[in-house]
mmCIF file of C-alpha atoms in Angstrom:
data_model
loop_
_atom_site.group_PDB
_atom_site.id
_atom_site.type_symbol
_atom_site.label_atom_id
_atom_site.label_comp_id
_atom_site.label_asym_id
_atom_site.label_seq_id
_atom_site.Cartn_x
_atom_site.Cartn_y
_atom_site.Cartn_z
ATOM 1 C CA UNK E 1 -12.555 15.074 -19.889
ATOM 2 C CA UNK E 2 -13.225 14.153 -23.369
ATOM 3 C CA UNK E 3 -13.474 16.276 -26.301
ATOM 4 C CA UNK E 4 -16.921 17.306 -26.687
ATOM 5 C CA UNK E 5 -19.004 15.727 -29.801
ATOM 6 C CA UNK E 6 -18.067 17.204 -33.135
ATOM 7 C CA UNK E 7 -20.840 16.054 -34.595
ATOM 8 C CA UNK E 8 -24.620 15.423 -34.359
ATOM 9 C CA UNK E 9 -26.440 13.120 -35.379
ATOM 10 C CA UNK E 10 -28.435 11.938 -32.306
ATOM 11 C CA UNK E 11 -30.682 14.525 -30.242
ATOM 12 C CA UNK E 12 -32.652 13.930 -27.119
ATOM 13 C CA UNK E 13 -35.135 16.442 -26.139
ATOM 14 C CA UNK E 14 -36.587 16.545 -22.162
ATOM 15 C CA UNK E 15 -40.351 17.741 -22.133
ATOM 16 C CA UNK E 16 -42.357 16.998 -24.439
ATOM 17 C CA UNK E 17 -44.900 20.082 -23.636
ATOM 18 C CA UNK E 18 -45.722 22.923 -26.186
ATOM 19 C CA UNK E 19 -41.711 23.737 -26.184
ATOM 20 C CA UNK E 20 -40.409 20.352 -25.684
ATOM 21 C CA UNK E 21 -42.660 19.015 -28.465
ATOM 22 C CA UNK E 22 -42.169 21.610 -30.879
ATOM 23 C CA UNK E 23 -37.922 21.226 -30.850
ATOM 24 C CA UNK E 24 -38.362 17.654 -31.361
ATOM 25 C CA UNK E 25 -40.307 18.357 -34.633
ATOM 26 C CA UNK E 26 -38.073 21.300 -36.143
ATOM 27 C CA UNK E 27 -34.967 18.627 -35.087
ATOM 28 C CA UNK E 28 -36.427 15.571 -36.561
ATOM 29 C CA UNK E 29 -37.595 17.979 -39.781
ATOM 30 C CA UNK E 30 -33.228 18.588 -39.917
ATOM 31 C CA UNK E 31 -33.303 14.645 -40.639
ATOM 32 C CA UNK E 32 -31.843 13.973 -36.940
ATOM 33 C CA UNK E 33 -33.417 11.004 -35.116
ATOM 34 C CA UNK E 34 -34.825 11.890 -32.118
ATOM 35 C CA UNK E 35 -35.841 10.969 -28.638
ATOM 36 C CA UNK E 36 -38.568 12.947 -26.584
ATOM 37 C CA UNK E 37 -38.777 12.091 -23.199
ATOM 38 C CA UNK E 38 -41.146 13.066 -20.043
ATOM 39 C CA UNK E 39 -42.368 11.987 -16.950
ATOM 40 C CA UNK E 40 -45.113 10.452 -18.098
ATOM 41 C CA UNK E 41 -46.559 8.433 -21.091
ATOM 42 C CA UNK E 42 -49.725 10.359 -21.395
ATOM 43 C CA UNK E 43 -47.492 14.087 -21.463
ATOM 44 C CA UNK E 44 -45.510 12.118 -24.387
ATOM 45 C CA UNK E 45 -48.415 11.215 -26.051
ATOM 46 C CA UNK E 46 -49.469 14.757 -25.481
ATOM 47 C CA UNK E 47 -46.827 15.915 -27.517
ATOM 48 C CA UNK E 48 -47.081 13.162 -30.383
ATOM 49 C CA UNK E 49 -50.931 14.999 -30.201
ATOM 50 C CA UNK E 50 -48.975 18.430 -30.332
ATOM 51 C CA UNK E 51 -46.769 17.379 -33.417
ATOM 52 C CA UNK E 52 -49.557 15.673 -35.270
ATOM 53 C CA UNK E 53 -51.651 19.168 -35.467
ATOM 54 C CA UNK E 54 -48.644 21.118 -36.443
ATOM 55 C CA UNK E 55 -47.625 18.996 -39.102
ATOM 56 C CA UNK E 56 -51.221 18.607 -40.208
ATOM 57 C CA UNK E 57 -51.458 22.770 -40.236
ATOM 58 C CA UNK E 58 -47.973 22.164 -42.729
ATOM 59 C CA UNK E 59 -49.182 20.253 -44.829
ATOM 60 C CA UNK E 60 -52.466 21.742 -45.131
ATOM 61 C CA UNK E 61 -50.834 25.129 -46.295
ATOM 62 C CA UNK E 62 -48.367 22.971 -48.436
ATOM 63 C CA UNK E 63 -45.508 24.122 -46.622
ATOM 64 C CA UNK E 64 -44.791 19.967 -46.064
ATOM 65 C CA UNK E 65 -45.702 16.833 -48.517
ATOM 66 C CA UNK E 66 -47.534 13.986 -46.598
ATOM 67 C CA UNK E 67 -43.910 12.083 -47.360
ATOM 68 C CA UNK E 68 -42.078 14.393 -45.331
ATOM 69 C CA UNK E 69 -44.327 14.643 -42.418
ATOM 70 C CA UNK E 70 -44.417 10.654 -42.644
ATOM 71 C CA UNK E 71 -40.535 11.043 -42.256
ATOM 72 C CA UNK E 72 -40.737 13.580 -39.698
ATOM 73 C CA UNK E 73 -42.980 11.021 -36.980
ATOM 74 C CA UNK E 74 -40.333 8.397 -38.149
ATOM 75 C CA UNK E 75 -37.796 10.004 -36.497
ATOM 76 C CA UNK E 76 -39.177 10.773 -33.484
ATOM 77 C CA UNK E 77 -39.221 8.337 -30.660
ATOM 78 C CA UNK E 78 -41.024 8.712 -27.238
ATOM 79 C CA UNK E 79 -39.827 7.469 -23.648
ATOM 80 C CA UNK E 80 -40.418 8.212 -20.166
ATOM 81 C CA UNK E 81 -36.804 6.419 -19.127
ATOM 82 C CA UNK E 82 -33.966 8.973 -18.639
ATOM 83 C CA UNK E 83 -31.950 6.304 -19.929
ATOM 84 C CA UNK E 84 -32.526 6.354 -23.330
ATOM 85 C CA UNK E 85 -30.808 9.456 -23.893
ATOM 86 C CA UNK E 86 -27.596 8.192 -22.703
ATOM 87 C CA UNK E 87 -26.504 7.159 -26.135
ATOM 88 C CA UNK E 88 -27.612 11.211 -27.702
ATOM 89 C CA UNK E 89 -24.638 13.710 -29.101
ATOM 90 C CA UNK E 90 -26.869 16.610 -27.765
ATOM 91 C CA UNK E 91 -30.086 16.964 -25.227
ATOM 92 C CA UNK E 92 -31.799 19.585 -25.328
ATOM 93 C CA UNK E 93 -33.619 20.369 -21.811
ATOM 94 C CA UNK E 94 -37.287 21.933 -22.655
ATOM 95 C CA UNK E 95 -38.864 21.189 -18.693
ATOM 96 C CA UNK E 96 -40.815 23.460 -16.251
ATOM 97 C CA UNK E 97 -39.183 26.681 -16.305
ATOM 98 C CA UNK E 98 -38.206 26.429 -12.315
ATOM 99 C CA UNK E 99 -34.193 26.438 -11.491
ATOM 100 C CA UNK E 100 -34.671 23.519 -8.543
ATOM 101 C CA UNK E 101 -36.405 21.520 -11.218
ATOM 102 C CA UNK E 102 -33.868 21.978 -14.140
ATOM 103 C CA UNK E 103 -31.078 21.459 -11.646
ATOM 104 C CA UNK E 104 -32.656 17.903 -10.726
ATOM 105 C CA UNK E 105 -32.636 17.171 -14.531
ATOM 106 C CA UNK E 106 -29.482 18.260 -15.373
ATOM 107 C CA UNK E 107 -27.570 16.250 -12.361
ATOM 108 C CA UNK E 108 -29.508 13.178 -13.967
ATOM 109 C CA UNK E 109 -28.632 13.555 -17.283
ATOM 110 C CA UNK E 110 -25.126 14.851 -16.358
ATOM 111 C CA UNK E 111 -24.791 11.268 -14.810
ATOM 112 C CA UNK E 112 -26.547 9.082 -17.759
ATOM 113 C CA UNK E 113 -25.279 10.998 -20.588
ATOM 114 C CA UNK E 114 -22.068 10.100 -22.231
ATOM 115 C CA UNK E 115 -18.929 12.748 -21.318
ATOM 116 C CA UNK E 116 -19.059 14.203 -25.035
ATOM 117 C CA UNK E 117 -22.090 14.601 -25.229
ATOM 118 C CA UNK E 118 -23.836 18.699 -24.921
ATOM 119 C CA UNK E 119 -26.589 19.389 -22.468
ATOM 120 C CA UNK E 120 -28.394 22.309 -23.304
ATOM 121 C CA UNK E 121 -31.268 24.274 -21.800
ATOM 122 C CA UNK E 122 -33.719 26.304 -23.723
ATOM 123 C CA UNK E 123 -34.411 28.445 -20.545
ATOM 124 C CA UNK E 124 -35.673 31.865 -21.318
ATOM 125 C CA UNK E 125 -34.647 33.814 -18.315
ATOM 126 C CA UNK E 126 -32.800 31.458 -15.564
ATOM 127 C CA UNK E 127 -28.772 31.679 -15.427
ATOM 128 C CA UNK E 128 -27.231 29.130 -17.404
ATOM 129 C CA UNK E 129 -24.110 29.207 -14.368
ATOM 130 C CA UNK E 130 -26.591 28.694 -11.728
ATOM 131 C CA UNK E 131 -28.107 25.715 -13.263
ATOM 132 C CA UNK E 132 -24.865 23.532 -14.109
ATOM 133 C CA UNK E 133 -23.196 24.649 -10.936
ATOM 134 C CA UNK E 134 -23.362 21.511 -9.483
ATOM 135 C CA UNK E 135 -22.177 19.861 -12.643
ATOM 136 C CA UNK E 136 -18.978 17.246 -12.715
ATOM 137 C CA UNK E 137 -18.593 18.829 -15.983
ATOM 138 C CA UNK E 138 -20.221 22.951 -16.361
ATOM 139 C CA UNK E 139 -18.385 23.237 -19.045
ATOM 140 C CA UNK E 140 -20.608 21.316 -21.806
ATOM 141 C CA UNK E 141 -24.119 23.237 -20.683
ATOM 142 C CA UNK E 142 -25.140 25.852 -22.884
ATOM 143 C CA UNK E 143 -28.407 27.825 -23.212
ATOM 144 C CA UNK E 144 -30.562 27.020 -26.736
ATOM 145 C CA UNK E 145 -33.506 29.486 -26.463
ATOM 146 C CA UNK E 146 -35.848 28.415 -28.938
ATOM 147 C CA UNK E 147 -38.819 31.223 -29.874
ATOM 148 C CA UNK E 148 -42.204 30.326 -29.372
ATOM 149 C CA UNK E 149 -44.121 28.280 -31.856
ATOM 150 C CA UNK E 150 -40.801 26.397 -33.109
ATOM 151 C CA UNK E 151 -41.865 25.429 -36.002
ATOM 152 C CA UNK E 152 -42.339 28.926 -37.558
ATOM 153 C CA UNK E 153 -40.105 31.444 -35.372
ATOM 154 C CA UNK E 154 -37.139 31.314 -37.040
ATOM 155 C CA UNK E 155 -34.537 32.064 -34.508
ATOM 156 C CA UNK E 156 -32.751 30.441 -31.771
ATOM 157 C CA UNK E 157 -31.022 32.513 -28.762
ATOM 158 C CA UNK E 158 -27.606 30.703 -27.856
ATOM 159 C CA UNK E 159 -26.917 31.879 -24.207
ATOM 160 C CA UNK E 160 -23.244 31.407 -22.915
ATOM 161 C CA UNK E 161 -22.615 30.278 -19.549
ATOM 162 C CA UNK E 162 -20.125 31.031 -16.810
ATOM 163 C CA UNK E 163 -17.897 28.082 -17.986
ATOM 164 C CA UNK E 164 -19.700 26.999 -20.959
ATOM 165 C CA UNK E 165 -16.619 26.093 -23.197
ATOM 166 C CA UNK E 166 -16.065 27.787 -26.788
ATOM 167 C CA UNK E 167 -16.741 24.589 -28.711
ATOM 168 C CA UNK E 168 -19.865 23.907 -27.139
ATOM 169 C CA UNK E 169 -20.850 27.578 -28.129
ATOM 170 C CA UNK E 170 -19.869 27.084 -31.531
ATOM 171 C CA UNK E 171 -21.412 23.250 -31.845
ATOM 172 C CA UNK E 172 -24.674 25.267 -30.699
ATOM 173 C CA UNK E 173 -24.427 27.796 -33.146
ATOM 174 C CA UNK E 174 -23.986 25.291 -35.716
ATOM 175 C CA UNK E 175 -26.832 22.869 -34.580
ATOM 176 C CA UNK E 176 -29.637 25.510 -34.895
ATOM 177 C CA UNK E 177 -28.656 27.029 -37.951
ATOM 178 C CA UNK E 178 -28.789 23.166 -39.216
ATOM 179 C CA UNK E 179 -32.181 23.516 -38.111
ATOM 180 C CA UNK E 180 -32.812 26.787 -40.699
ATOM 181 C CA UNK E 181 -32.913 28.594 -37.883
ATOM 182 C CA UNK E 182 -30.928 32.264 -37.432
ATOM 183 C CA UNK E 183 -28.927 32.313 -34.081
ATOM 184 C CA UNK E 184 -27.637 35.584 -31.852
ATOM 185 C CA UNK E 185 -25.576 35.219 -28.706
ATOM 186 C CA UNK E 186 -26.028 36.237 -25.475
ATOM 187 C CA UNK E 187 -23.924 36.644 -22.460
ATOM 188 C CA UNK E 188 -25.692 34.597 -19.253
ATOM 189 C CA UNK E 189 -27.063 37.746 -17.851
ATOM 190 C CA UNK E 190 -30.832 37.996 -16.519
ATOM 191 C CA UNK E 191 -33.344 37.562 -19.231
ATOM 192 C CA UNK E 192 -30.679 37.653 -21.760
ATOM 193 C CA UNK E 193 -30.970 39.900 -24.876
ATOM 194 C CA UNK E 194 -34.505 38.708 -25.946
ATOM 195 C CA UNK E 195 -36.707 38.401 -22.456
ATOM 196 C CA UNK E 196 -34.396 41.285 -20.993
ATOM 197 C CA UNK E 197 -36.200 43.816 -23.822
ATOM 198 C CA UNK E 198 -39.107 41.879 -24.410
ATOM 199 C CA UNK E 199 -41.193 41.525 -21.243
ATOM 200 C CA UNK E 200 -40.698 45.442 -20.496
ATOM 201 C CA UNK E 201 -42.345 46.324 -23.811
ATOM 202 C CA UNK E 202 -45.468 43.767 -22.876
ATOM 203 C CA UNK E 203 -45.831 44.878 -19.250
ATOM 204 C CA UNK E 204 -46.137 48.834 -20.454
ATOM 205 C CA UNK E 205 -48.424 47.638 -23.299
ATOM 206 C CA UNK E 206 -50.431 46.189 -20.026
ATOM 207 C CA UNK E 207 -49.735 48.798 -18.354
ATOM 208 C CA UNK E 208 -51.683 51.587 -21.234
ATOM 209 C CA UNK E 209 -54.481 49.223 -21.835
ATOM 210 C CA UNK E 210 -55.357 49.411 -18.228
ATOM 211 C CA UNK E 211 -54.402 52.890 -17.509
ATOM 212 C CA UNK E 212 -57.271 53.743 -20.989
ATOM 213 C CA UNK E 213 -54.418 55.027 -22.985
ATOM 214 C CA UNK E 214 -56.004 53.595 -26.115
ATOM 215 C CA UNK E 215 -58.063 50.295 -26.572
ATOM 216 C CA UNK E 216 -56.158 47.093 -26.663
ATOM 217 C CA UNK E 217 -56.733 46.372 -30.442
ATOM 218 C CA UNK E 218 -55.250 50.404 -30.957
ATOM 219 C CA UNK E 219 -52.516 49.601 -28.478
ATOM 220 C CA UNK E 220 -51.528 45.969 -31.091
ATOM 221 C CA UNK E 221 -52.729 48.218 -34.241
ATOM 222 C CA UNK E 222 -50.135 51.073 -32.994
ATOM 223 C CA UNK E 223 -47.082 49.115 -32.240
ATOM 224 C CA UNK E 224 -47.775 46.768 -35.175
ATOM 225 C CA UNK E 225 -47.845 49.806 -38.000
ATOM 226 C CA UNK E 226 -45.501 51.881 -35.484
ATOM 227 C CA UNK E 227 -42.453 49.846 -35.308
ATOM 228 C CA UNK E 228 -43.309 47.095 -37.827
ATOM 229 C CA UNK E 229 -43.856 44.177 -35.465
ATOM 230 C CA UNK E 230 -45.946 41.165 -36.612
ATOM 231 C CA UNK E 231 -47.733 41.083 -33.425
ATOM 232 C CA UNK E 232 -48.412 43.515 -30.951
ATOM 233 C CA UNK E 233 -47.863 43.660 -26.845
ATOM 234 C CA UNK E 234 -51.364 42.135 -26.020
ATOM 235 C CA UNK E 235 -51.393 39.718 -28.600
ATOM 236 C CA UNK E 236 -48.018 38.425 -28.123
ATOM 237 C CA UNK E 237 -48.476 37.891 -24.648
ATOM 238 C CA UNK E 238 -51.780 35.736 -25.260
ATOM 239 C CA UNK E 239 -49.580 33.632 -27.614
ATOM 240 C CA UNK E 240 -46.895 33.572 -25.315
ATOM 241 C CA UNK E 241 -49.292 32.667 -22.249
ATOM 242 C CA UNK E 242 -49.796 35.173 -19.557
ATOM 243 C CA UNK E 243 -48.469 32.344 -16.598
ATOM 244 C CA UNK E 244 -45.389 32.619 -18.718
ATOM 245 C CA UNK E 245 -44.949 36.758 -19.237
ATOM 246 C CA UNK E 246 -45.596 36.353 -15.205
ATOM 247 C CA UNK E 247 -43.344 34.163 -14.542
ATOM 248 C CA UNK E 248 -40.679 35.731 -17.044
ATOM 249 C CA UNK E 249 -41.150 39.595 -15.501
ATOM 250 C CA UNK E 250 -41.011 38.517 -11.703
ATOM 251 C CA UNK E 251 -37.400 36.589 -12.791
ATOM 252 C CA UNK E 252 -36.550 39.805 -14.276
ATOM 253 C CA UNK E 253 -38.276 42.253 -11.082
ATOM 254 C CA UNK E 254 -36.146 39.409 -8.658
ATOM 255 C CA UNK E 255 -32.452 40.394 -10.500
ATOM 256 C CA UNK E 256 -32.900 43.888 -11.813
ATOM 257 C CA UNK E 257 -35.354 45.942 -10.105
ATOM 258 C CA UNK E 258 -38.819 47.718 -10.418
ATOM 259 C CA UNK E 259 -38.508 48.495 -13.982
ATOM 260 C CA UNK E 260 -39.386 44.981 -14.583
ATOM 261 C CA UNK E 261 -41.681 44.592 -11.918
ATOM 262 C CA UNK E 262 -44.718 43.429 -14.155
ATOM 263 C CA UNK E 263 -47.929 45.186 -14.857
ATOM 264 C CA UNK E 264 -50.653 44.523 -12.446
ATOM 265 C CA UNK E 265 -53.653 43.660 -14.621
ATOM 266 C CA UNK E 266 -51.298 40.907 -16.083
ATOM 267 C CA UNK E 267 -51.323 39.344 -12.346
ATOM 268 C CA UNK E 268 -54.798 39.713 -11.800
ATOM 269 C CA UNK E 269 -55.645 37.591 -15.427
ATOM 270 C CA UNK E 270 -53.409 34.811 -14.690
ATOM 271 C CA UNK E 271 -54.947 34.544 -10.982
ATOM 272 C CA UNK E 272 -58.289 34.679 -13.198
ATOM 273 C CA UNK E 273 -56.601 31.313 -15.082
ATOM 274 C CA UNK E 274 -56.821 33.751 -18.379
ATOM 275 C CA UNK E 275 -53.789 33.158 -19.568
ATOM 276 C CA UNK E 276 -54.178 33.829 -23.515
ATOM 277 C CA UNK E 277 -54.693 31.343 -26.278
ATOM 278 C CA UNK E 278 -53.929 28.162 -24.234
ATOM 279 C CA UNK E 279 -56.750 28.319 -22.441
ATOM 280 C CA UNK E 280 -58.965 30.276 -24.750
ATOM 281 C CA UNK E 281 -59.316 33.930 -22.800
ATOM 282 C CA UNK E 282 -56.725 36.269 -22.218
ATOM 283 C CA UNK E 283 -56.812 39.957 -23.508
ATOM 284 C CA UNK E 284 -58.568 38.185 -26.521
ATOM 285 C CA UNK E 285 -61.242 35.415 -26.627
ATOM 286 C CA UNK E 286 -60.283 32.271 -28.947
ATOM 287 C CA UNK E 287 -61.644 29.150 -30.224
#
C-alpha cells in the first residue's frame, strides 16, 4: 500500500447533521477546502442552515469579521455523490451513530477514496476495529471524536484502532490541533476515555434528581461550584440530547455491565420525544 498522505490540504466530511455540519465549519475556519456530503440535498442544505446560524452567533459576539465568515462558506462545498470525496487527503465520517451503518460508509469510501488518503470516524462510543474490519486497508481508519458544539469545545478525542497505523495517529493528532483544537488519545476500548467517564456521571445525576436527592437546578448548581464544571449533569445531557446519552449508556451497559446501565427516567423522556434542547423540552424547557 501507499504511504499514507503527509499532508492535508483537502477534507471531506460525511453528514452534514449537527456533528457533520459543525466539523466542516471548524475545518474550513483552518483555511482547508472542504466537501460536506449526505444523502440528501435538503440534509445538506440543512447543514449550510446549521453553519449560517453559527457563524452568524460569531460574528455577532465579534469572535469572527463578516470577511472571515464570507471565507469560511467559500470553502465549503455540498454534495450528495460519494464520489466527490475521492480526490480528499482526509474524510472525516460524522453519520448515524449505528456500527451496520458506518460499516456501509466506510466500505464505500474505502473503495472511492484514494489509497493515501485517512478515513476517520468521529464515533463516540463504537470500536474503531469493529468498524474497519472489513477494510482492504484497516490500517488508515482512525477515531476523531469531536466534542459537542464544534465550534466552541475545544478538544478533539483521537481514538486508536486495532491496526490503525502510527502515522495515521500522528497525522490525526496533527490535523486537529491545526484546527486550535487540544487532542488526548485513547486506546479503542468501549466508550473510550471521555463517554467511558462521562455518561456514568449523567446517569447518577438522573438517577438523584429522580430519587429527590436535591432539585435538578441544585443537582447542576452542586456539581458546577463542586467540581468546577461549566455545565452540570442535567444540563449537559439536554445539550448533548437525551436520544444520544441513551444511546451512548446502553453501548456502554452492552460491553461493560450494569454500572452503565442508564438511569431510568432518562428512558422514559426520550420515549416522551424530550430529548433536551433539540427539541425544546428535556429536564429544562427552551426556546
Amino acid at each position: 500500500m501507499a504511504l499514507h498522505v503527509e499532508t492535508i490540504d483537502r477534507v471531506g466530511v460525511v453528514g452534514a447533521g449537527t456533528m457533520g455540519s459543525g466539523i466542516a465549519q471548524v475545518t474550513a475556519a483552518a483555511d482547508y477546502d472542504v466537501v460536506m456530503r449526505d444523502i440528501e440535498q435538503e440534509y445538506v442544505e440543512s447543514g449550510f442552515e446549521t453553519i449560517e446560524e453559527s457563524l452568524g452567533r460569531l460574528v455577532s459576539r465579534d469572535r469572527l469579521t463578516e470577511d472571515e465568515a464570507d471565507d469560511i462558506r467559500d470553502r465549503i462545498t455540498g454534495t450528495t455523490v460519494l464520489e466527490d470525496l475521492a480526490d480528499c487527503d482526509i474524510v472525516i465520517e460524522a453519520a448515524l451513530e449505528d456500527l451496520a451503518v458506518k460499516r456501509d460508509i466506510f466500505a464505500d469510501l474505502d473503495s472511492v477514496c484514494r489509497d493515501d488518503a485517512v478515513l476517520a470516524t468521529n464515533t463516540s462510543t463504537l470500536s474503531i476495529t469493529s468498524i474497519a474490519s472489513d477494510l482492504e486497508h484497516p490500517e488508515r481508519v482512525v477515531g476523531l471524536h469531536f466534542m459537542n458544539p464544534v465550534p466552541i469545545m475545544e478538544g478533539v478525542e483521537i481514538v486508536v484502532g486495532e491496526k490503525t497505523a502510527d502515522d495515521v495517529t500522528e497525522l490525526a493528532h496533527t490535523f486537529a490541533e491545526d484546527l486550535e483544537k487540544t487532542t488526548w488519545e485513547s486506546d479503542d476500548k468501549p466508550g473510550f476515555v471521555t463517554n467511558r467517564i462521562l455518561m456514568p456521571w449523567i446517569n447518577e445525576g438522573i438517577r438523584a434528581y429522580d430519587e429527590d436527592v436535591a432539585t435538578k437546578e441544585d443537582i447542576d448548581t452542586g456539581m458546577e461550584l463542586g467540581t468546577n464544571v461549566p455545565m452540570g449533569p442535567l444540563t449537559l445531557a439536554d445539550h448533548i440530547g437525551l436520544d444520544v446519552c441513551l444511546h451512548a449508556s446502553e453501548t456502554l451497559h452492552e460491553e461493560l455491565g450494569d454500572r452503565y446501565k442508564p438511569a431510568y427516567l432518562l428512558k422514559r423522556k426520550v420515549e416522551a420525544g424530550d430529548l433536551g434542547k433539540k427539541t425544546g423540552n428535556g429536564f429544562y424547557e427552551y426556546e
